[in-house]
XYZ file of C-alpha atoms in Angstrom:
164
model
C 20.233 -14.628 -5.969
C 19.038 -12.442 -3.195
C 16.220 -9.843 -3.082
C 15.410 -6.763 -0.953
C 12.881 -4.073 -1.046
C 13.421 -0.341 -1.004
C 11.781 0.972 1.074
C 11.651 -1.980 3.388
C 7.897 -1.414 4.003
C 6.349 -0.442 0.718
C 3.005 1.363 0.673
C 0.202 0.650 -1.807
C 0.041 3.396 -4.576
C 3.630 4.368 -4.261
C 6.410 2.924 -6.535
C 8.977 1.002 -4.810
C 12.251 -0.894 -5.933
C 12.937 -4.556 -5.586
C 16.734 -5.037 -5.677
C 18.139 -8.352 -6.819
C 21.758 -9.396 -6.411
C 22.964 -12.275 -8.522
C 25.950 -13.824 -6.960
C 28.645 -15.752 -8.804
C 30.956 -17.165 -6.049
C 33.198 -18.782 -8.860
C 35.582 -20.151 -9.594
C 34.340 -20.052 -13.115
C 32.653 -17.354 -15.234
C 29.020 -18.191 -15.793
C 27.931 -18.124 -19.374
C 24.628 -17.364 -21.121
C 22.682 -16.556 -17.850
C 19.007 -15.868 -18.339
C 16.797 -14.851 -15.303
C 13.042 -14.871 -15.652
C 10.945 -13.114 -13.067
C 7.236 -13.573 -13.218
C 5.365 -10.514 -11.717
C 2.452 -11.642 -9.579
C -1.001 -10.185 -10.050
C -1.252 -6.989 -8.004
C 2.293 -5.759 -8.862
C 2.643 -3.454 -11.840
C 5.849 -2.947 -13.712
C 7.192 0.522 -13.746
C 10.852 0.093 -14.921
C 14.030 -1.904 -14.491
C 17.797 -1.078 -14.504
C 20.727 -3.503 -14.579
C 24.447 -2.814 -14.193
C 25.295 -5.798 -16.360
C 23.488 -7.358 -19.316
C 20.119 -6.444 -20.713
C 16.577 -6.439 -19.397
C 13.179 -6.542 -20.985
C 9.598 -6.853 -19.857
C 6.610 -8.455 -21.609
C 3.442 -6.961 -20.426
C 1.280 -9.769 -22.034
C 2.711 -12.488 -19.750
C 4.042 -10.234 -16.944
C 7.461 -11.633 -17.422
C 10.781 -9.711 -16.885
C 13.835 -11.243 -18.613
C 17.398 -10.466 -17.553
C 20.059 -11.724 -19.965
C 23.737 -11.801 -19.037
C 26.178 -13.208 -21.703
C 28.840 -13.850 -19.055
C 28.856 -13.375 -15.291
C 32.455 -13.258 -13.792
C 32.887 -13.708 -10.034
C 30.987 -10.802 -8.345
C 27.515 -9.552 -7.898
C 25.599 -8.031 -10.791
C 22.451 -6.096 -9.763
C 18.837 -5.769 -11.058
C 16.696 -2.905 -9.750
C 13.118 -3.597 -10.550
C 10.656 -0.756 -9.909
C 7.037 -1.795 -9.283
C 3.814 -0.362 -7.936
C 0.927 -2.155 -6.111
C -2.463 -0.365 -6.177
C -3.511 -2.314 -3.006
C -1.797 -3.826 -0.086
C -1.099 -7.454 0.128
C 1.605 -10.153 0.382
C 3.677 -11.213 -2.596
C 6.204 -13.909 -3.507
C 8.521 -13.705 -6.448
C 10.304 -16.908 -7.693
C 13.001 -16.095 -10.187
C 14.010 -18.817 -12.620
C 17.719 -18.886 -13.343
C 19.298 -20.747 -16.287
C 22.918 -20.811 -17.333
C 25.081 -22.369 -20.014
C 27.629 -23.103 -17.196
C 27.084 -25.994 -14.796
C 25.938 -24.876 -11.460
C 24.554 -27.323 -8.781
C 22.772 -24.448 -6.976
C 20.360 -23.017 -9.495
C 16.952 -24.076 -8.282
C 15.234 -22.987 -6.036
C 16.972 -19.784 -5.416
C 16.070 -16.098 -4.907
C 12.539 -16.702 -3.613
C 11.577 -13.399 -2.243
C 8.395 -12.667 -0.235
C 7.433 -9.231 0.974
C 4.272 -7.278 2.003
C 2.862 -3.948 0.746
C 1.033 -2.016 3.327
C -2.362 -0.478 2.488
C -2.235 3.182 1.952
C -4.558 4.037 4.943
C -5.646 7.690 4.439
C -3.721 8.130 1.264
C -6.769 7.295 -0.854
C -9.081 9.593 -2.807
C -8.622 13.291 -1.726
C -11.923 15.150 -1.072
C -11.784 18.960 -1.143
C -14.383 20.119 1.280
C -15.417 23.751 2.248
C -16.824 24.909 5.455
C -19.038 27.810 6.061
C -20.629 29.431 9.159
C -24.093 30.728 8.955
C -26.462 31.726 11.744
C -30.007 30.402 11.326
C -32.641 32.595 13.201
C -34.971 30.811 15.587
C -38.623 31.185 15.424
C -40.601 32.429 18.334
C -42.049 29.200 19.981
C -43.540 28.166 23.190
C -45.754 29.917 25.779
C -44.881 33.402 26.798
C -43.430 33.652 30.391
C -46.487 35.598 31.878
C -48.807 32.717 30.996
C -46.406 30.275 32.653
C -46.272 32.323 35.844
C -50.062 32.582 35.944
C -50.400 28.856 35.522
C -47.888 28.106 38.443
C -49.960 30.579 40.642
C -53.110 28.908 39.858
C -51.803 25.433 40.695
C -50.278 26.669 43.937
C -53.563 28.393 44.944
C -55.523 25.327 44.167
C -53.293 23.273 46.542
C -53.311 25.920 49.274
C -57.009 26.898 49.310
C -58.443 23.465 50.440
C -56.026 23.534 53.342
C -57.196 27.086 54.553
C -60.862 26.128 54.514
C -60.256 23.446 57.033
């Protein structure tokens, strides 16, 4: 069993599909195949589609069950749509059982992937901007008093030099 993610780099808060391919390389048809996939915490089930067999999801134990009465040579598919509210790394370990002997049942299909944080795709805040001119109050010393003060300081510095 092989797994891929579509898109390859899922983003938190957006649904994405985990695509599983169950391979029967023969020579016999596999009978009574049951695949259980435990969804890890942080992944929420949205839906699932299969091209062969039936699929069900138990929300109480977070278990997806894919039942195939018979699997001839070929590759049946499971498309599992999930969403992760936050970014993180996840590992899914399907458990495959079959009524037909197969020496290669366990472990198989272990699938690890990462969900990227949503960055700026969080809460949207609608903000408004306004422009308003705020009048200034008249502050400080008038210019004429400043000029008079400068002249007084200058004359105080010059007068002692003239008397000598």
